[in-house]
Amino acid sequence: MAAARHLRSGLPLLRAHLASSESAAVAQVSRGFASQPAKPTGKDIKVPEALYGGTGNYASALFLTAAKANSLDKVESEIKTVVEASKKSPLFSLFIKDLSVPKETRVKAVTEIFADAGFSDVTKNFLAVLADNGRLKYIERIAERFVDLTMAHKGEVKVVVRTVIPLPAKEEKELKDTLQDILGKNKTILVEQKIDYSIMGGLVIEFGQKVFDMSIRTRAKQMEAFLRQPLEF
């Protein structure tokens, strides 16, 4: 299959790309994906990676609070439930985005809704803070960044592979093994395959802040740029 051939030919390049300037490259990735500590408490709890901006601050605060309460998994599940509810219910989505609703009404409604749903105190209090500050409309982005932190905490590395057809199991394993060698055996590689017809063929591998582009679209653009260069005699 075309994707398999591209992956086989590209894996040595990927390995070389990741291993180049090894100390800098590996250090940069490792900083973003810290291994899970053994149930830290109190002062031992730290955010596994620095996040910036308003949503990053909220996600970091939620992570620290949930970690201290030993409820990271439960809080993550609950926050994802809120996001799914906002996607499935137009009324709920409108409610969390409508700042014309009085603050007291927002806080009371959120508190009662998620108390009835059996949510943890950590999640209920966090959602109440968002409602009080008029930041519920950013819940999806906050949830995404919170999940980034929980994954980093557990030593998980999410790898997104974009292809025009599903990647065969053998090639997916080969990719995971290559990344495992580079990132370390203490990392858990999670591969997410996405079908993207816009790349025209080949594949694009993304993880952390890195993108390894072996798509036909990019190669075609590179060839076009080369052909447009003036000839020198």
CSV table of C-alpha atoms in Angstrom, one decimal:
chain,number,residue,atom,x,y,z
A,1,MET,CA,0.0,0.0,0.0
A,2,ALA,CA,1.2,3.5,-0.7
A,3,ALA,CA,1.0,4.7,2.9
A,4,ALA,CA,3.0,1.7,4.0
A,5,ARG,CA,5.7,2.4,1.4
A,6,HIS,CA,5.9,6.0,2.5
A,7,LEU,CA,6.1,5.0,6.1
A,8,ARG,CA,8.9,2.4,5.5
A,9,SER,CA,10.9,4.9,3.5
A,10,GLY,CA,10.2,7.7,5.9
A,11,LEU,CA,11.0,5.9,9.2
A,12,PRO,CA,14.8,6.2,8.8
A,13,LEU,CA,14.3,9.9,8.1
A,14,LEU,CA,12.0,10.3,11.1
A,15,ARG,CA,14.5,8.6,13.3
A,16,ALA,CA,17.3,10.8,12.0
A,17,HIS,CA,15.1,13.9,12.3
A,18,LEU,CA,14.3,13.2,15.9
A,19,ALA,CA,17.8,12.0,16.9
A,20,SER,CA,19.6,15.0,15.3
A,21,SER,CA,21.0,17.3,18.0
A,22,GLU,CA,19.9,14.5,20.3
A,23,SER,CA,20.4,16.3,23.6
A,24,ALA,CA,18.3,19.3,22.5
A,25,ALA,CA,15.6,17.4,20.6
A,26,VAL,CA,15.0,14.7,23.2
A,27,ALA,CA,15.2,17.2,26.1
A,28,GLN,CA,12.6,19.4,24.4
A,29,VAL,CA,10.2,16.5,23.9
A,30,SER,CA,10.8,15.0,27.3
A,31,ARG,CA,10.1,18.3,29.0
A,32,GLY,CA,6.6,18.2,27.5
A,33,PHE,CA,5.9,14.6,28.5
A,34,ALA,CA,7.0,14.0,32.1
A,35,SER,CA,6.7,10.5,33.6
A,36,GLN,CA,4.0,9.9,36.2
A,37,PRO,CA,5.2,10.4,39.7
A,38,ALA,CA,4.2,8.0,42.4
A,39,LYS,CA,1.0,9.6,43.9
A,40,PRO,CA,2.6,12.9,44.9
A,41,THR,CA,1.1,14.8,47.7
A,42,GLY,CA,1.3,18.4,49.0
A,43,LYS,CA,4.4,20.2,47.8
A,44,ASP,CA,5.5,17.4,45.5
A,45,ILE,CA,2.7,18.1,43.1
A,46,LYS,CA,3.7,20.2,40.1
A,47,VAL,CA,2.2,20.9,36.7
A,48,PRO,CA,4.0,18.6,34.3
A,49,GLU,CA,4.4,21.2,31.6
A,50,ALA,CA,4.0,25.0,31.5
A,51,LEU,CA,0.8,26.3,29.8
A,52,TYR,CA,0.2,29.9,29.0
A,53,GLY,CA,-2.8,32.1,28.4
A,54,GLY,CA,-6.1,32.2,30.2
A,55,THR,CA,-7.2,28.7,29.3
A,56,GLY,CA,-3.7,27.4,30.2
A,57,ASN,CA,-4.0,29.0,33.7
A,58,TYR,CA,-7.4,27.5,34.3
A,59,ALA,CA,-6.3,24.1,33.1
A,60,SER,CA,-3.2,24.2,35.3
A,61,ALA,CA,-5.2,25.2,38.4
A,62,LEU,CA,-7.7,22.4,37.8
A,63,PHE,CA,-4.8,19.9,37.3
A,64,LEU,CA,-3.2,20.9,40.6
A,65,THR,CA,-6.5,20.8,42.5
A,66,ALA,CA,-7.5,17.4,41.1
A,67,ALA,CA,-4.0,16.0,41.6
A,68,LYS,CA,-4.0,17.0,45.3
A,69,ALA,CA,-7.4,15.3,45.7
A,70,ASN,CA,-6.2,12.2,43.9
A,71,SER,CA,-9.0,12.5,41.4
A,72,LEU,CA,-7.4,13.3,38.1
A,73,ASP,CA,-9.1,10.5,36.2
A,74,LYS,CA,-12.5,11.3,37.6
A,75,VAL,CA,-12.2,15.0,36.9
A,76,GLU,CA,-10.9,14.4,33.4
A,77,SER,CA,-13.9,12.2,32.7
A,78,GLU,CA,-16.3,14.8,34.1
A,79,ILE,CA,-14.8,17.7,32.2
A,80,LYS,CA,-15.1,15.6,29.0
A,81,THR,CA,-18.7,14.9,29.8
A,82,VAL,CA,-19.4,18.7,30.1
A,83,VAL,CA,-17.8,19.3,26.7
A,84,GLU,CA,-19.8,16.5,25.1
A,85,ALA,CA,-23.0,17.9,26.6
A,86,SER,CA,-22.2,21.4,25.1
A,87,LYS,CA,-21.8,19.8,21.7
A,88,LYS,CA,-25.0,17.7,21.9
A,89,SER,CA,-27.3,20.2,23.5
A,90,PRO,CA,-27.8,23.5,21.7
A,91,LEU,CA,-29.6,24.9,24.7
A,92,PHE,CA,-26.7,24.1,27.1
A,93,SER,CA,-24.2,25.4,24.6
A,94,LEU,CA,-26.2,28.7,24.3
A,95,PHE,CA,-26.4,28.9,28.1
A,96,ILE,CA,-22.6,28.6,28.7
A,97,LYS,CA,-21.9,31.2,26.0
A,98,ASP,CA,-24.6,33.7,26.8
A,99,LEU,CA,-23.0,36.4,29.1
A,100,SER,CA,-26.3,38.2,29.3
A,101,VAL,CA,-27.5,35.6,31.9
A,102,PRO,CA,-26.9,37.1,35.3
A,103,LYS,CA,-23.8,35.7,37.1
A,104,GLU,CA,-25.7,34.5,40.1
A,105,THR,CA,-28.1,32.6,37.8
A,106,ARG,CA,-25.2,31.0,35.9
A,107,VAL,CA,-23.4,29.8,39.1
A,108,LYS,CA,-26.6,28.5,40.7
A,109,ALA,CA,-27.6,26.6,37.6
A,110,VAL,CA,-24.2,25.1,37.0
A,111,THR,CA,-23.9,24.1,40.7
A,112,GLU,CA,-27.3,22.4,40.7
A,113,ILE,CA,-27.0,20.7,37.3
A,114,PHE,CA,-23.6,19.0,38.1
A,115,ALA,CA,-24.5,18.2,41.7
A,116,ASP,CA,-27.5,16.2,40.4
A,117,ALA,CA,-25.1,14.6,37.9
A,118,GLY,CA,-23.0,13.3,40.8
A,119,PHE,CA,-19.9,15.3,39.8
A,120,SER,CA,-17.0,15.6,42.2
A,121,ASP,CA,-16.5,18.7,44.4
A,122,VAL,CA,-13.4,19.5,42.4
A,123,THR,CA,-15.2,19.7,39.1
A,124,LYS,CA,-18.4,21.3,40.5
A,125,ASN,CA,-16.3,24.1,42.2
A,126,PHE,CA,-14.2,24.6,39.1
A,127,LEU,CA,-17.3,25.0,36.8
A,128,ALA,CA,-18.8,27.4,39.4
A,129,VAL,CA,-15.6,29.5,39.2
A,130,LEU,CA,-15.8,29.5,35.4
A,131,ALA,CA,-19.5,30.5,35.6
A,132,ASP,CA,-18.7,33.3,38.1
A,133,ASN,CA,-15.9,34.6,35.9
A,134,GLY,CA,-17.8,34.4,32.6
A,135,ARG,CA,-15.4,31.8,31.2
A,136,LEU,CA,-17.7,28.8,30.7
A,137,LYS,CA,-17.6,29.5,26.9
A,138,TYR,CA,-13.9,28.4,27.0
A,139,ILE,CA,-14.6,25.0,28.6
A,140,GLU,CA,-13.7,23.0,25.4
A,141,ARG,CA,-10.3,24.6,25.1
A,142,ILE,CA,-9.7,24.4,28.8
A,143,ALA,CA,-10.6,20.7,28.7
A,144,GLU,CA,-8.2,20.1,25.8
A,145,ARG,CA,-5.3,21.7,27.7
A,146,PHE,CA,-6.2,19.9,30.9
A,147,VAL,CA,-6.1,16.5,29.1
A,148,ASP,CA,-2.7,17.6,27.7
A,149,LEU,CA,-1.5,17.9,31.3
A,150,THR,CA,-3.0,14.6,32.5
A,151,MET,CA,-1.3,12.8,29.5
A,152,ALA,CA,2.0,14.4,30.3
A,153,HIS,CA,1.6,13.4,33.9
A,154,LYS,CA,1.1,9.8,32.9
A,155,GLY,CA,4.0,9.8,30.4
A,156,GLU,CA,1.6,9.5,27.5
A,157,VAL,CA,2.6,10.9,24.1
A,158,LYS,CA,-0.2,11.4,21.6
A,159,VAL,CA,0.8,10.9,18.0
A,160,VAL,CA,-1.5,12.0,15.2
A,161,VAL,CA,-0.9,10.3,11.8
A,162,ARG,CA,-2.7,11.8,8.8
A,163,THR,CA,-3.1,9.7,5.8
A,164,VAL,CA,-5.6,9.3,2.9
A,165,ILE,CA,-6.3,5.6,3.8
A,166,PRO,CA,-6.0,3.9,7.2
A,167,LEU,CA,-2.5,2.9,8.2
A,168,PRO,CA,-2.0,-0.9,8.3
A,169,ALA,CA,-1.5,-2.4,11.8
A,170,LYS,CA,2.1,-3.5,10.9
A,171,GLU,CA,3.1,0.0,9.9
A,172,GLU,CA,1.4,1.6,12.9
A,173,LYS,CA,3.4,-0.8,15.2
A,174,GLU,CA,6.6,0.1,13.3
A,175,LEU,CA,6.0,3.8,13.8
A,176,LYS,CA,5.2,3.3,17.6
A,177,ASP,CA,8.4,1.2,18.0
A,178,THR,CA,10.5,4.0,16.3
A,179,LEU,CA,9.0,6.7,18.6
A,180,GLN,CA,9.4,4.5,21.6
A,181,ASP,CA,13.1,4.1,20.9
A,182,ILE,CA,13.5,7.9,20.6
A,183,LEU,CA,11.3,9.0,23.5
A,184,GLY,CA,12.2,6.3,25.9
A,185,LYS,CA,10.6,3.1,27.2
A,186,ASN,CA,8.9,4.9,30.0
A,187,LYS,CA,6.6,6.7,27.5
A,188,THR,CA,3.2,5.3,26.4
A,189,ILE,CA,2.7,6.0,22.7
A,190,LEU,CA,-0.9,6.7,21.7
A,191,VAL,CA,-1.4,6.7,17.9
A,192,GLU,CA,-4.5,8.5,16.5
A,193,GLN,CA,-5.1,8.0,12.8
A,194,LYS,CA,-6.9,10.7,10.9
A,195,ILE,CA,-8.0,10.5,7.3
A,196,ASP,CA,-7.1,13.7,5.5
A,197,TYR,CA,-7.6,13.7,1.8
A,198,SER,CA,-6.1,17.2,1.5
A,199,ILE,CA,-2.6,15.8,1.8
A,200,MET,CA,-3.2,13.9,-1.5
A,201,GLY,CA,-1.1,10.9,-0.3
A,202,GLY,CA,1.8,9.9,1.9
A,203,LEU,CA,1.4,10.8,5.5
A,204,VAL,CA,2.0,13.5,8.1
A,205,ILE,CA,3.1,12.7,11.7
A,206,GLU,CA,2.5,15.1,14.5
A,207,PHE,CA,3.4,14.9,18.2
A,208,GLY,CA,4.2,17.5,20.8
A,209,GLN,CA,5.4,20.5,18.8
A,210,LYS,CA,6.9,18.4,16.0
A,211,VAL,CA,5.5,17.8,12.6
A,212,PHE,CA,7.1,15.3,10.1
A,213,ASP,CA,5.5,15.9,6.7
A,214,MET,CA,5.9,13.2,4.1
A,215,SER,CA,2.7,14.1,2.2
A,216,ILE,CA,2.5,14.3,-1.5
A,217,ARG,CA,0.9,17.8,-1.2
A,218,THR,CA,4.0,19.2,0.5
A,219,ARG,CA,6.4,17.4,-1.9
A,220,ALA,CA,4.4,18.8,-4.8
A,221,LYS,CA,4.6,22.4,-3.4
A,222,GLN,CA,8.4,21.9,-2.9
A,223,MET,CA,8.8,20.8,-6.5
A,224,GLU,CA,6.6,23.7,-7.7
A,225,ALA,CA,8.8,26.2,-5.8
A,226,PHE,CA,11.9,24.5,-7.2
A,227,LEU,CA,10.6,24.7,-10.8
A,228,ARG,CA,9.7,28.4,-10.4
A,229,GLN,CA,13.3,29.3,-9.5
A,230,PRO,CA,15.1,31.1,-12.4
A,231,LEU,CA,17.5,29.1,-14.4
A,232,GLU,CA,21.2,29.9,-14.1
A,233,PHE,CA,23.5,29.3,-17.0
